[in-house]
Coordinates of C-alpha atoms in Angstrom, one line a residue:
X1 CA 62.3 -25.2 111.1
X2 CA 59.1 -26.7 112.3
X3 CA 57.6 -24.5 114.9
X4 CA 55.4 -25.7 118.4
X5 CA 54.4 -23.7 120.4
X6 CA 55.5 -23.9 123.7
X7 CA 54.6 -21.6 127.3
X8 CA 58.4 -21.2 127.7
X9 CA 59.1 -19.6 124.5
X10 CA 59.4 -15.9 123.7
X11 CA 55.6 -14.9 121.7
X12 CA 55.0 -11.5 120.2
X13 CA 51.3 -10.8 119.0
X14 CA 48.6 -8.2 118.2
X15 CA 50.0 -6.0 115.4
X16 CA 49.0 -2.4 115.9
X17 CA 50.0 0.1 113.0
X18 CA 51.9 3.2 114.3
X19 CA 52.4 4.9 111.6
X20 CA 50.1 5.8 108.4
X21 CA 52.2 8.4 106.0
X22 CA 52.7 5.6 103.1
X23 CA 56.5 6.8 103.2
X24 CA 59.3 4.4 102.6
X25 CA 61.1 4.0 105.8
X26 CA 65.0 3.3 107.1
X27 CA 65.9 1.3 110.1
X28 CA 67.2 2.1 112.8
X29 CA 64.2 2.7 114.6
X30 CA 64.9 4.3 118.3
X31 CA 62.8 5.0 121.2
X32 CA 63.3 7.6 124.3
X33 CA 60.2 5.8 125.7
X34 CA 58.0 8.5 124.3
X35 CA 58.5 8.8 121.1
X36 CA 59.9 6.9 118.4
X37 CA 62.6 8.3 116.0
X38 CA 62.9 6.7 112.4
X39 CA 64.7 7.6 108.9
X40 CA 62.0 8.4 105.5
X41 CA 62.6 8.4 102.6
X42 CA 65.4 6.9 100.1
X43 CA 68.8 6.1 100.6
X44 CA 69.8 9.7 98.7
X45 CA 67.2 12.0 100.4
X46 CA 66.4 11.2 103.7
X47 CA 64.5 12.7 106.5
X48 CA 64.7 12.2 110.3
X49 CA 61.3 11.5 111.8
X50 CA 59.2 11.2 115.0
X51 CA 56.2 9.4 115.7
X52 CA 54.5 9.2 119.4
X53 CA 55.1 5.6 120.7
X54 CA 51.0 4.9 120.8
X55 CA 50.9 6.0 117.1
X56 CA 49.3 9.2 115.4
X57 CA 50.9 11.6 112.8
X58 CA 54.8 11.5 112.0
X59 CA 56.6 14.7 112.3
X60 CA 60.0 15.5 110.9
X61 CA 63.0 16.6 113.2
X62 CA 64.0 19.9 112.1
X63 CA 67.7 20.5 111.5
X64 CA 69.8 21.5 108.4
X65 CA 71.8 18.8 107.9
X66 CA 71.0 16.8 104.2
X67 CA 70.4 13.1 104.0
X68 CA 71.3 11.7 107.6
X69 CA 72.1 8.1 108.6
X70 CA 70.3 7.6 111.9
X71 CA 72.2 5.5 113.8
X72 CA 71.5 5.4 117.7
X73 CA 70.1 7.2 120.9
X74 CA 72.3 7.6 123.7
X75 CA 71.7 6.1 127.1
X76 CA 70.4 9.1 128.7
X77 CA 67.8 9.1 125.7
X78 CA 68.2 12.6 125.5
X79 CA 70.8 12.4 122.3
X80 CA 70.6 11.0 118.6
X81 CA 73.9 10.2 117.0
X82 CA 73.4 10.6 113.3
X83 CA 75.9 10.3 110.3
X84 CA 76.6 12.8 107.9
X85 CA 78.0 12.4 104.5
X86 CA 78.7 8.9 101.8
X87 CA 80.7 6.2 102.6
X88 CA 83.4 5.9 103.3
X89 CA 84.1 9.5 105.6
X90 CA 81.1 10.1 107.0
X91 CA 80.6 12.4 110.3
X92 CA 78.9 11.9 113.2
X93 CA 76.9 14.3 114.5
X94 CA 75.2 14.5 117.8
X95 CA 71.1 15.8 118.2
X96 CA 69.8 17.1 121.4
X97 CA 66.3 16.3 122.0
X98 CA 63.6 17.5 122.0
X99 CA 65.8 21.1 120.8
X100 CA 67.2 19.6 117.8
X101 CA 70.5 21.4 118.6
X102 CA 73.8 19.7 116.7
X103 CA 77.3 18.9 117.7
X104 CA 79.9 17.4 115.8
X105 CA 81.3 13.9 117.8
X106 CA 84.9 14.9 117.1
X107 CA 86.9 14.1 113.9
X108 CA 85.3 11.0 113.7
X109 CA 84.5 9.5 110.2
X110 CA 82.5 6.3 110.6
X111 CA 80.0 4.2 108.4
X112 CA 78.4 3.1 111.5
X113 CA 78.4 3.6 115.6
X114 CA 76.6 2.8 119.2
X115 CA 76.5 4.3 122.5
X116 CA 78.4 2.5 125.0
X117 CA 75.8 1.5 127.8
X118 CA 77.0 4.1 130.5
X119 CA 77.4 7.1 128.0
X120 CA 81.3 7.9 128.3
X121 CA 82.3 5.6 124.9
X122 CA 81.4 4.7 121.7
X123 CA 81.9 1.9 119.5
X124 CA 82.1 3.1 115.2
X125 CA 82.8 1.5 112.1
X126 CA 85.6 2.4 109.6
X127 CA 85.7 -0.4 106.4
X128 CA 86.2 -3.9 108.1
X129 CA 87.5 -2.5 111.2
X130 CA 85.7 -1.6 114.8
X131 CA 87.2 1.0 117.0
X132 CA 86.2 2.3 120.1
X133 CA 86.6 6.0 121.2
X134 CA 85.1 8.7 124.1
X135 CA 81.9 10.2 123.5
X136 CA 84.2 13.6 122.4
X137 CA 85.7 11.4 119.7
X138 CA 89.5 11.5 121.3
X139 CA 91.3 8.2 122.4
X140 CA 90.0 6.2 119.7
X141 CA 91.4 2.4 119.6
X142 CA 90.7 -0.5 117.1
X143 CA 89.2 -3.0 118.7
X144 CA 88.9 -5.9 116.0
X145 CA 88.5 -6.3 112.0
X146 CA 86.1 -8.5 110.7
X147 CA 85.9 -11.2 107.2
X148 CA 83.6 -8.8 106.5
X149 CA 81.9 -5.5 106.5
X150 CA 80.6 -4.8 109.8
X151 CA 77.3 -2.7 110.5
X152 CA 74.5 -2.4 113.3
X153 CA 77.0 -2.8 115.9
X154 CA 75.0 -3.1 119.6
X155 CA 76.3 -3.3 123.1
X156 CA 74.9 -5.7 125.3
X157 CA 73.2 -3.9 128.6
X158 CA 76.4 -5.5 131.1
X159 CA 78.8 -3.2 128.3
X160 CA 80.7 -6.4 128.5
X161 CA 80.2 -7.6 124.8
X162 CA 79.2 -6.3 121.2
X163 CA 77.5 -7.5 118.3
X164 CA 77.2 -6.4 114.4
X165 CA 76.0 -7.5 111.2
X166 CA 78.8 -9.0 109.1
X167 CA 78.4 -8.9 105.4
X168 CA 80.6 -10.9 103.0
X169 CA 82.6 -8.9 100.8
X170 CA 82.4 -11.8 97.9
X171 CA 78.5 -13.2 97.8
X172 CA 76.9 -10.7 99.9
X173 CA 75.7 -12.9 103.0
X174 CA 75.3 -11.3 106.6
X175 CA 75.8 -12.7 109.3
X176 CA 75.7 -12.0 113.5
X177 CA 78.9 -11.5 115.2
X178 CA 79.9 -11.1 118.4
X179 CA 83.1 -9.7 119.5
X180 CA 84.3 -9.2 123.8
X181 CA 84.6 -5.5 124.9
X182 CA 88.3 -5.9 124.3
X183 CA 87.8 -6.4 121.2
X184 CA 89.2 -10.7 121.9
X185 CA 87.6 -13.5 119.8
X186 CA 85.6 -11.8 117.1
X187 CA 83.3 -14.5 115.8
X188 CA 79.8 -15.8 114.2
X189 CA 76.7 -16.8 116.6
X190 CA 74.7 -18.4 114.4
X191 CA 76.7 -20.5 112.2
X192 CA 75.0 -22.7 110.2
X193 CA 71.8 -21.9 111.9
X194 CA 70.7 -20.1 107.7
X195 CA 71.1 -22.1 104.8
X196 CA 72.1 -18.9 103.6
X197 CA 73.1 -16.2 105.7
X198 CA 70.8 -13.5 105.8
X199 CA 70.8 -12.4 109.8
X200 CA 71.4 -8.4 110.6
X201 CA 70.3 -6.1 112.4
X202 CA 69.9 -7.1 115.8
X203 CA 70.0 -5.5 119.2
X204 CA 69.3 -6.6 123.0
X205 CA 66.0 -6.4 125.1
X206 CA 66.9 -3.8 128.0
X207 CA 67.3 -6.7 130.3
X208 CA 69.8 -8.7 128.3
X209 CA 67.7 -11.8 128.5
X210 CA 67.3 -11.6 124.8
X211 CA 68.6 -11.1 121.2
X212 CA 66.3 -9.9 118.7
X213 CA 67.2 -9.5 115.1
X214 CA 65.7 -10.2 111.4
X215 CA 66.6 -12.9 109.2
X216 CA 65.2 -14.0 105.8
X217 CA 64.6 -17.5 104.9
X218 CA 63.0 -18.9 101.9
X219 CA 62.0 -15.4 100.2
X220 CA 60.6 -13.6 103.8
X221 CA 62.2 -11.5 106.3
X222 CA 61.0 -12.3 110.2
X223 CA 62.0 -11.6 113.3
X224 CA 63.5 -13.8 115.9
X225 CA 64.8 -13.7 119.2
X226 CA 67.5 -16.0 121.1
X227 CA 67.7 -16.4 124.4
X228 CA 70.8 -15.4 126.2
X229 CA 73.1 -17.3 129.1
X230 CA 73.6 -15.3 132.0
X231 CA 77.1 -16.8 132.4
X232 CA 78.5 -17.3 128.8
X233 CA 78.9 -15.3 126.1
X234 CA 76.7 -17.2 123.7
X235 CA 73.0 -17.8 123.9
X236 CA 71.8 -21.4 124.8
X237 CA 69.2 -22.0 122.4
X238 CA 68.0 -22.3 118.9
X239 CA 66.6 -18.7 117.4
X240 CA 62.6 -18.5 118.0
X241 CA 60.5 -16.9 115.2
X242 CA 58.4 -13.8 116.9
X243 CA 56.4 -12.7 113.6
X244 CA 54.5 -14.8 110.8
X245 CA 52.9 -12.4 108.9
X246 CA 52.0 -11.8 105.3
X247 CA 54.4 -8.9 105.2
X248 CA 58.1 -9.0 105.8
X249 CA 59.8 -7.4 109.5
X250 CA 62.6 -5.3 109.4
X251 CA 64.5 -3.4 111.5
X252 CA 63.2 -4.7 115.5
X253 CA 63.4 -2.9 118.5
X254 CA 61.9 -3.8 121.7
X255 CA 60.6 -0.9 123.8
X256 CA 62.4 -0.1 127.2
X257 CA 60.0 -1.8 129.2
X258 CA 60.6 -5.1 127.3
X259 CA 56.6 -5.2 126.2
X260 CA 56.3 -4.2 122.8
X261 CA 58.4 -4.9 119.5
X262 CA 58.5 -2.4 116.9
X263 CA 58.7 -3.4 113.4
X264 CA 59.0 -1.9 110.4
X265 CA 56.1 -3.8 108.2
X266 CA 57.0 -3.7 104.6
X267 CA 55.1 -5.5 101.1
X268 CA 57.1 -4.3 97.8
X269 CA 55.2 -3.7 95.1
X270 CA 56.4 -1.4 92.0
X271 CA 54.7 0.4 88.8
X272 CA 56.5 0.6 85.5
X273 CA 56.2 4.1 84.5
X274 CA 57.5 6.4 81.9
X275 CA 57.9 10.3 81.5
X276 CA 55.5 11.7 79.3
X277 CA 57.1 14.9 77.7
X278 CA 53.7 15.8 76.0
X279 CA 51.4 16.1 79.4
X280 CA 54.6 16.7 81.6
X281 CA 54.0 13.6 84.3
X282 CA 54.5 9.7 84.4
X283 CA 52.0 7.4 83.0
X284 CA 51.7 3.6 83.1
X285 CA 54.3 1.9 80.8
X286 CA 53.9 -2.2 79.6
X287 CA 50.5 -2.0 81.8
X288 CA 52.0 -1.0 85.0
X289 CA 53.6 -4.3 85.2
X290 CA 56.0 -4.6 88.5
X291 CA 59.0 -4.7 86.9
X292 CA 62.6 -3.4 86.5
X293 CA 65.8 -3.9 84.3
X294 CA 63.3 -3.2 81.1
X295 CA 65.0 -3.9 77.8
X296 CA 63.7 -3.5 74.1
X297 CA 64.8 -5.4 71.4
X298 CA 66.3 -3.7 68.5
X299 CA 63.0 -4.3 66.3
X300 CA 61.4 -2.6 69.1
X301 CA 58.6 -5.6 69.0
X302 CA 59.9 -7.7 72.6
X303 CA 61.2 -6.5 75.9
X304 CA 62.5 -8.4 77.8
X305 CA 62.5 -7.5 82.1
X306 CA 63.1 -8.6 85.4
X307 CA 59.4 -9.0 87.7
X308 CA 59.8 -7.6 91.2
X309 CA 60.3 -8.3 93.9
X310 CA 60.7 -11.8 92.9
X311 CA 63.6 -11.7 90.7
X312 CA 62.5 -13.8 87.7
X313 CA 63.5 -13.1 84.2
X314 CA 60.9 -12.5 81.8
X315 CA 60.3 -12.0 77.9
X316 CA 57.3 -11.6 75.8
X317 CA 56.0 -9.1 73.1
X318 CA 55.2 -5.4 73.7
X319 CA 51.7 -5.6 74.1
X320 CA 51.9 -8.3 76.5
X321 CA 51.4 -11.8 74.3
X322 CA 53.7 -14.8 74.2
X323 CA 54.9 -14.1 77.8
X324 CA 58.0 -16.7 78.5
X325 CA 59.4 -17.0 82.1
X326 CA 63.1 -17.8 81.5
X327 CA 64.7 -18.0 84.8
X328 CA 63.3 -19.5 88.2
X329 CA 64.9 -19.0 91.9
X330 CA 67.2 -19.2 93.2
X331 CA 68.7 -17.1 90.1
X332 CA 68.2 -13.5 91.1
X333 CA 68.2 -12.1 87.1
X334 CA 69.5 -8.7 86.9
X335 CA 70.0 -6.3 84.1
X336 CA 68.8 -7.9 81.4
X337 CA 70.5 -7.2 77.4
X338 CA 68.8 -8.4 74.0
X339 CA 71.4 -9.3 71.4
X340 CA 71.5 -7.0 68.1
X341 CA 69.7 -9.9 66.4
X342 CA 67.7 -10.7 68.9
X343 CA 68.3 -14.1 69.5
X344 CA 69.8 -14.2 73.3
X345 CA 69.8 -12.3 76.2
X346 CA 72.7 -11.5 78.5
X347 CA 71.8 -10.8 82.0
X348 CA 73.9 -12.0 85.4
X349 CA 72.8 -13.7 88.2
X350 CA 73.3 -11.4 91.9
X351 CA 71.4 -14.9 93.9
X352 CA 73.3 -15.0 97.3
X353 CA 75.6 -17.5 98.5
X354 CA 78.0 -17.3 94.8
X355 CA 79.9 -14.6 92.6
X356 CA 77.5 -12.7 90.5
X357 CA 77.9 -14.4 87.1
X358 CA 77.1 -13.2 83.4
X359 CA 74.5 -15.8 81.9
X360 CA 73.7 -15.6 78.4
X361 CA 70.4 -17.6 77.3
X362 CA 68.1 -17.8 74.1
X363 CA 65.0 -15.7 73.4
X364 CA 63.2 -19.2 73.5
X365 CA 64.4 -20.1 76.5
X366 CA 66.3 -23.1 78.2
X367 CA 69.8 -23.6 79.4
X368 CA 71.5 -20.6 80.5
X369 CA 75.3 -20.7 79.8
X370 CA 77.8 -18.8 81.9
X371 CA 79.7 -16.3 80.2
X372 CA 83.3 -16.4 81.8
X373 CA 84.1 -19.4 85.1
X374 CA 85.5 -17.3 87.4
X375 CA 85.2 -16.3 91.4
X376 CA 84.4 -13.0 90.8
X377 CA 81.7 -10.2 91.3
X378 CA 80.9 -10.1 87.4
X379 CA 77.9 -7.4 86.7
X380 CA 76.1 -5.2 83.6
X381 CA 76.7 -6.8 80.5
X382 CA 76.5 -5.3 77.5
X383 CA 76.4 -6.5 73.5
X384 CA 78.9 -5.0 71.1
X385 CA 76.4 -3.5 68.0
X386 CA 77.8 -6.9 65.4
X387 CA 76.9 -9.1 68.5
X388 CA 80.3 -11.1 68.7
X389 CA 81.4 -9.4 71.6
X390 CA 80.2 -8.4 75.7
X391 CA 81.4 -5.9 77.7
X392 CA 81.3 -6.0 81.3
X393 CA 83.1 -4.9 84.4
X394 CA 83.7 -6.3 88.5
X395 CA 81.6 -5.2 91.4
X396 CA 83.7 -2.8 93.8
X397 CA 82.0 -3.0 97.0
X398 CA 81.8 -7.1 97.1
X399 CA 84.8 -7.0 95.7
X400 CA 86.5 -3.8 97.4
X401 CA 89.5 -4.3 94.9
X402 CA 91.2 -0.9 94.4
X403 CA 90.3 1.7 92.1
X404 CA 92.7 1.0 89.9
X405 CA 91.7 -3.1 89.6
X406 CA 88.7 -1.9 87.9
X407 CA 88.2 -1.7 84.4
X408 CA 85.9 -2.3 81.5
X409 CA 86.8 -5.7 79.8
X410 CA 85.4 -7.3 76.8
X411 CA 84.7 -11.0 76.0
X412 CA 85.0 -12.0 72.3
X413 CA 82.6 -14.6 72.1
X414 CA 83.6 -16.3 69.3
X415 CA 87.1 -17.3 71.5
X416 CA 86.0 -16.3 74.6
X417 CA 89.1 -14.2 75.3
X418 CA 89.1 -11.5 77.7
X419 CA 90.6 -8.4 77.1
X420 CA 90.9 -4.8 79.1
X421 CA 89.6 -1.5 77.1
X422 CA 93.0 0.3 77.4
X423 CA 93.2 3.5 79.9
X424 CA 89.6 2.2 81.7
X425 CA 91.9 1.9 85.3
X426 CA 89.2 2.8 87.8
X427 CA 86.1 2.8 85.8
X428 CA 82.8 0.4 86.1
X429 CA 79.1 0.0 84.7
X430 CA 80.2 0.5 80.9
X431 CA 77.4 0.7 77.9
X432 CA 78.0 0.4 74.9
X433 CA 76.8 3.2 71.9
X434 CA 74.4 1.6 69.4
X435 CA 76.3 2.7 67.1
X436 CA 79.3 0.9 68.1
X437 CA 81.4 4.1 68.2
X438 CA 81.5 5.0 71.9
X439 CA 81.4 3.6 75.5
X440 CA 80.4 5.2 78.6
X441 CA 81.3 4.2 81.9
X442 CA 81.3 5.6 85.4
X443 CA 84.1 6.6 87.4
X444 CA 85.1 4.5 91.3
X445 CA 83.4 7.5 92.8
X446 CA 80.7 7.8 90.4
X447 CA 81.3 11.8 90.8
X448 CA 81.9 11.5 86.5
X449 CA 80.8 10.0 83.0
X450 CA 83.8 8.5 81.3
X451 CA 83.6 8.5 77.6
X452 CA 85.6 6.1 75.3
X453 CA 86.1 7.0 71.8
X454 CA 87.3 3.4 69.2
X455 CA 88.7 5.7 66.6
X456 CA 91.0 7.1 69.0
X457 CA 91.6 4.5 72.0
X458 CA 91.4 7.4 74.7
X459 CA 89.0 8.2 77.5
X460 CA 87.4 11.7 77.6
X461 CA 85.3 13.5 80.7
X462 CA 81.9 13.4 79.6
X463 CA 79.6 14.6 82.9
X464 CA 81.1 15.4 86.5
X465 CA 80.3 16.8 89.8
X466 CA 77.3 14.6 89.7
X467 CA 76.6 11.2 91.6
X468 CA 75.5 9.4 88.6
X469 CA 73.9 5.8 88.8
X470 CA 71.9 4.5 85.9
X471 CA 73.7 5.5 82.8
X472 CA 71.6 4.8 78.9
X473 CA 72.1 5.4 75.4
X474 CA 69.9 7.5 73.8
X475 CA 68.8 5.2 70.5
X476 CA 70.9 7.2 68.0
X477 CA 74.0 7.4 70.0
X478 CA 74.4 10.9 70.1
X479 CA 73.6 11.5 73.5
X480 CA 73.8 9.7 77.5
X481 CA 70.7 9.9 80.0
X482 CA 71.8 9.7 83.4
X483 CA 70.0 10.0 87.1
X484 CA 71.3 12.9 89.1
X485 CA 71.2 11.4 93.3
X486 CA 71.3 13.9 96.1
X487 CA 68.8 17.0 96.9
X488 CA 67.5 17.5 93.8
X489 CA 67.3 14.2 91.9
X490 CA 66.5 14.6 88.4
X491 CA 66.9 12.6 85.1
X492 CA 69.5 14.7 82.7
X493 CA 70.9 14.2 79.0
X494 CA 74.5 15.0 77.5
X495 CA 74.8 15.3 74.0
X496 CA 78.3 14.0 72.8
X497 CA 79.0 16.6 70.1
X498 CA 79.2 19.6 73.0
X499 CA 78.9 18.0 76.4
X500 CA 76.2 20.0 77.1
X501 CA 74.0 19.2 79.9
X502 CA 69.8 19.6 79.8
X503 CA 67.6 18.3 82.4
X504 CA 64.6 16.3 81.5
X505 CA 62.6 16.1 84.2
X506 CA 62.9 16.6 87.9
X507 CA 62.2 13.5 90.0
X508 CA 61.5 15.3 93.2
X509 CA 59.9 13.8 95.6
X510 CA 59.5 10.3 93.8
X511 CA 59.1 7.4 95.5
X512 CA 61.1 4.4 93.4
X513 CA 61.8 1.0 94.4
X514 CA 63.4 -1.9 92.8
X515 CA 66.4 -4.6 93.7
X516 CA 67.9 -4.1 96.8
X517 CA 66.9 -0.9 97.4
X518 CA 68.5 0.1 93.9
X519 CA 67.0 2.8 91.3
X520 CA 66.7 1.6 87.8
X521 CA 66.2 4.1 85.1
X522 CA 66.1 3.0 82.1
X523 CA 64.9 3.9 78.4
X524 CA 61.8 3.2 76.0
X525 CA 62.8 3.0 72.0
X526 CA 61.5 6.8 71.8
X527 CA 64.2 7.6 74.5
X528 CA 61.4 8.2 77.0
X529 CA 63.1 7.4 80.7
X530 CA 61.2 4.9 82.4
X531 CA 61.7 3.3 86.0
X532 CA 59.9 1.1 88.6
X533 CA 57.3 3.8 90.9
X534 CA 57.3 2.3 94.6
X535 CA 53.9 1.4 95.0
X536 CA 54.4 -1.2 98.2
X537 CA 53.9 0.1 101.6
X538 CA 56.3 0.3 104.5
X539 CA 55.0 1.3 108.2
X540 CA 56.1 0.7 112.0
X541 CA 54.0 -1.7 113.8
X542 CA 53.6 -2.4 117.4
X543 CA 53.1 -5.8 119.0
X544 CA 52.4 -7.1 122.1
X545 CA 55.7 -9.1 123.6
X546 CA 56.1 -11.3 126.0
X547 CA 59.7 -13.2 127.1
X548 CA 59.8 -15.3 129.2

């Protein structure tokens, strides 16, 4: 889109830093005119925060809920509706300002929700479906179901419409729709406006003569702003960009009097580091490189890894020497596995706009070749110990199949059939043992370790009560390392033999960072748990706007 400037068009300028804490931040950000109200931390240890609209030194809300989702300040700006708890049953919760006091919004379970514009109604979200409800919770009606997931949902100021962000449940994509107060005619604004979809997050000016939200377009995230009829529903012109910076704009919110735009300014930059048992602490692994999805070969003399945040696929020698790029964009590589011999590498492709796909391609480089042809979410590949086979399973929330449509299958590569590992109903992210004898995979939930034992053909419990995410091998097979979520993150091992559980180090307060806001932990050929260290830089930002 080529840009001119022009006196009629909305123009936002002179970035002003508000906040200085180098914490990771979480959209929504909120505004009672005073002060602003923002989310730090990660997505499993989250804090609700405050920062004086002019800037100065953030302060955390004090209240004794765990992990909130902020989601929106009520009209009377006097109220914060939060979420408590994982998808799918969260609660909403109501806090008082500036007392902090807490109320529970009735039974309500919702993913997401907004204030209706006069206070006596809210609108949440529950799966694919949006319901409205009074502010107590009772009388709660479905208004419409989207092709998607719905999120960010925003009245306009008149209460007479409302918009969300739409994300496809096959490739990922979101989108801006709009949907009447009736819940009639759910459907997309800006159709075609993205080559690929990538519009959220969006919300009115206080006037209604605008709708700003963030969109990413070749690699960077901006903000724009369309300009809305007073008579239809839809706005009359193309979107107009309001940021150009170096940094990408997340999250916008325009301040009450319609003058300034906050943004969260974010640059991503990571740190490969491993846990040092000797000293205790995390040193610099491969360099420092900025990098995830770290594999060794079995020789222990190449790794192969994914560079971040740009998504390429790498390989080259430990120390560095004979570095070959192997994938370009669009490809998005992800979790990459050498081959026992060494040869090949099996990764698959999460680029928007298709099914993730399983690619396998040679050490040396050139074509990759798909491993299956199929519209499906394929993910986490992983090489039998001979070589001949892959094991792999489907993506649940792009795919939202049941429970029991997941599974662990295997590809035999020298036929190519497919086949399901008997019993693994409602089980995903499988790995392989080294030595061949075992696989490990994680339940729907991912509340337990499944282990799979080939002499026997039966699934035991290997780790539960734990939200587990990255799962590895230790190199003798004998044992699982795994990444306990929640208050106190930590990185724990689980021998086989007994099922005993040890912790290896506490994770605390440690920042991480890697694809789409996923944690990676993954494992150096001593078993030393290494993972990407967040070393970019997220902060709100004031500008100057002007609408006109």
């Amino acid at each position: 889109m080529v840009m001119r400037w022009n006196a009629t068009l909305p123009q936002a300028s002179n970035y002003v830093q508000i906040t200085n804490d180098g914490q990771p931040k979480i959209g929504p950000l909120l505004t009672d005119g005073l002060r602003l109200y923002f989310t730090e931390g990660s997505q499993n240890h989250r804090t609700l925060m405050q920062v004086a609209a002019p800037g100065g030194e953030s302060t955390a809300l004090t209240n004794p809920l765990e992990t909130p989702h902020l989601l929106d300040i009520a009209p009377n700006r006097s109220d914060l509706m939060i979420g408590l708890g994982e998808p799918p049953n969260p609660a909403l919760w109501m806090v008082s300002l500036p007392a902090n006091g807490l109320r529970r919004m009735g039974d309500v379970q919702a993913e997401d929700a907004t204030w209706f514009p006069d206070g006596r109604e809210f609108a949440y979200v529950r799966g694919k479906d949006l319901y409205r409800a009074r502010n107590d919770g009772a009388e709660g009606r479905k208004l419409a179901t989207f092709p998607g997931i719905p999120s960010w949902p925003r009245w306009s100021p008149d209460g007479s419409r409302l918009r969300v962000t739409v994300t496809d449940s096959i490739n990922g994509f979101s989108s801006l729709w709009e949907v009447s107060a009736d819940g009639e005619m759910p459907q997309p604004i800006l159709a075609g406006w993205n080559r690929v979809p990538s519009e959220c997050c969006g919300s009115w000016t206080p006037d209604g003569g605008y709708f700003v939200f963030q969109a990413t377009r070749d690699g960077k995230t901006e903000i724009w702003a369309i300009r809305e009829r007073r008579v239809l529903a839809f706005s009359s012109s193309q979107p107009v960009r309001l940021t150009a910076g170096q940094m990408n704009s997340l999250a916008p919110m325009v301040s009450q009097n319609g003058k300034k735009l906050y943004v969260i300014g974010e640059q991503l930059r990571g740190e490969l580091v491993r846990y040092d048992a000797r000293s205790g602490g995390f040193v610099a692994c491969l360099a420092g490189i900025s990098a995830e999805f770290v594999d060794f070969s079995r020789d222990g003399k190449w790794v192969t890894y994914v560079s971040f945040p740009d998504r390429i696929l790498w390989r080259s020698r430990i120390d560095g020497t004979e570095r070959l790029q192997l994938t370009a964009p669009p490809v998005q590589a992800t979790m990459p596995r050498w081959s026992p011999d060494g040869k090949r590498i099996a990764y698959f492709d999460a680029a928007p706009g298709k099914p993730w796909e399983i690619y396998l391609i040679s050490a040396e480089g050139g074509k990759s070749q798909p491993l299956l042809n199929e519209p499906r979410n394929q993910m986490d590949p992983n090489w039998s110990p001979d070589g001949n086979s892959v094991i792999f399973s489907y993506f649940p929330l792009f795919d939202r199949v049941p429970p029991e449509k997941l599974g662990v299958y295997m590809v035999d590569l020298r036929t190519r059939n497919v086949k399901k590992l008997p019993g693994s109903d409602g089980l995903w992210v499988p790995r392989w043992s080294s030595d061949g004898f075992h696989v490990v995979a994680r339940s729907a939930d991912s509340q337990s370790l499944m282990l799979f034992d080939f002499a026997t053909q039966t699934w035991s419990e290997l780790a539960k009560d734990v939200y587990v995410v990255p799962v590895n091998w230790s190199a003798d097979g004998r044992s699982v390392v795994y990444v306990r979520r929640g208050a106190q993150p930590a990185i724990l091992r689980v021998a086989i033999a007994d099922r005993k559980v040890e912790e290896i180090v506490s994770l605390g307060d440690l920042r991480q960072t890697g694809f789409r806001g996923a944690i990676w932990t993954g494992l150096t050929p001593d078993d030393s748990p290494m993972f990407l260290r967040d070393t970019g830089t997220q902060e709100i930002y004031a500008l100057d706007l002007q609408m006109r």
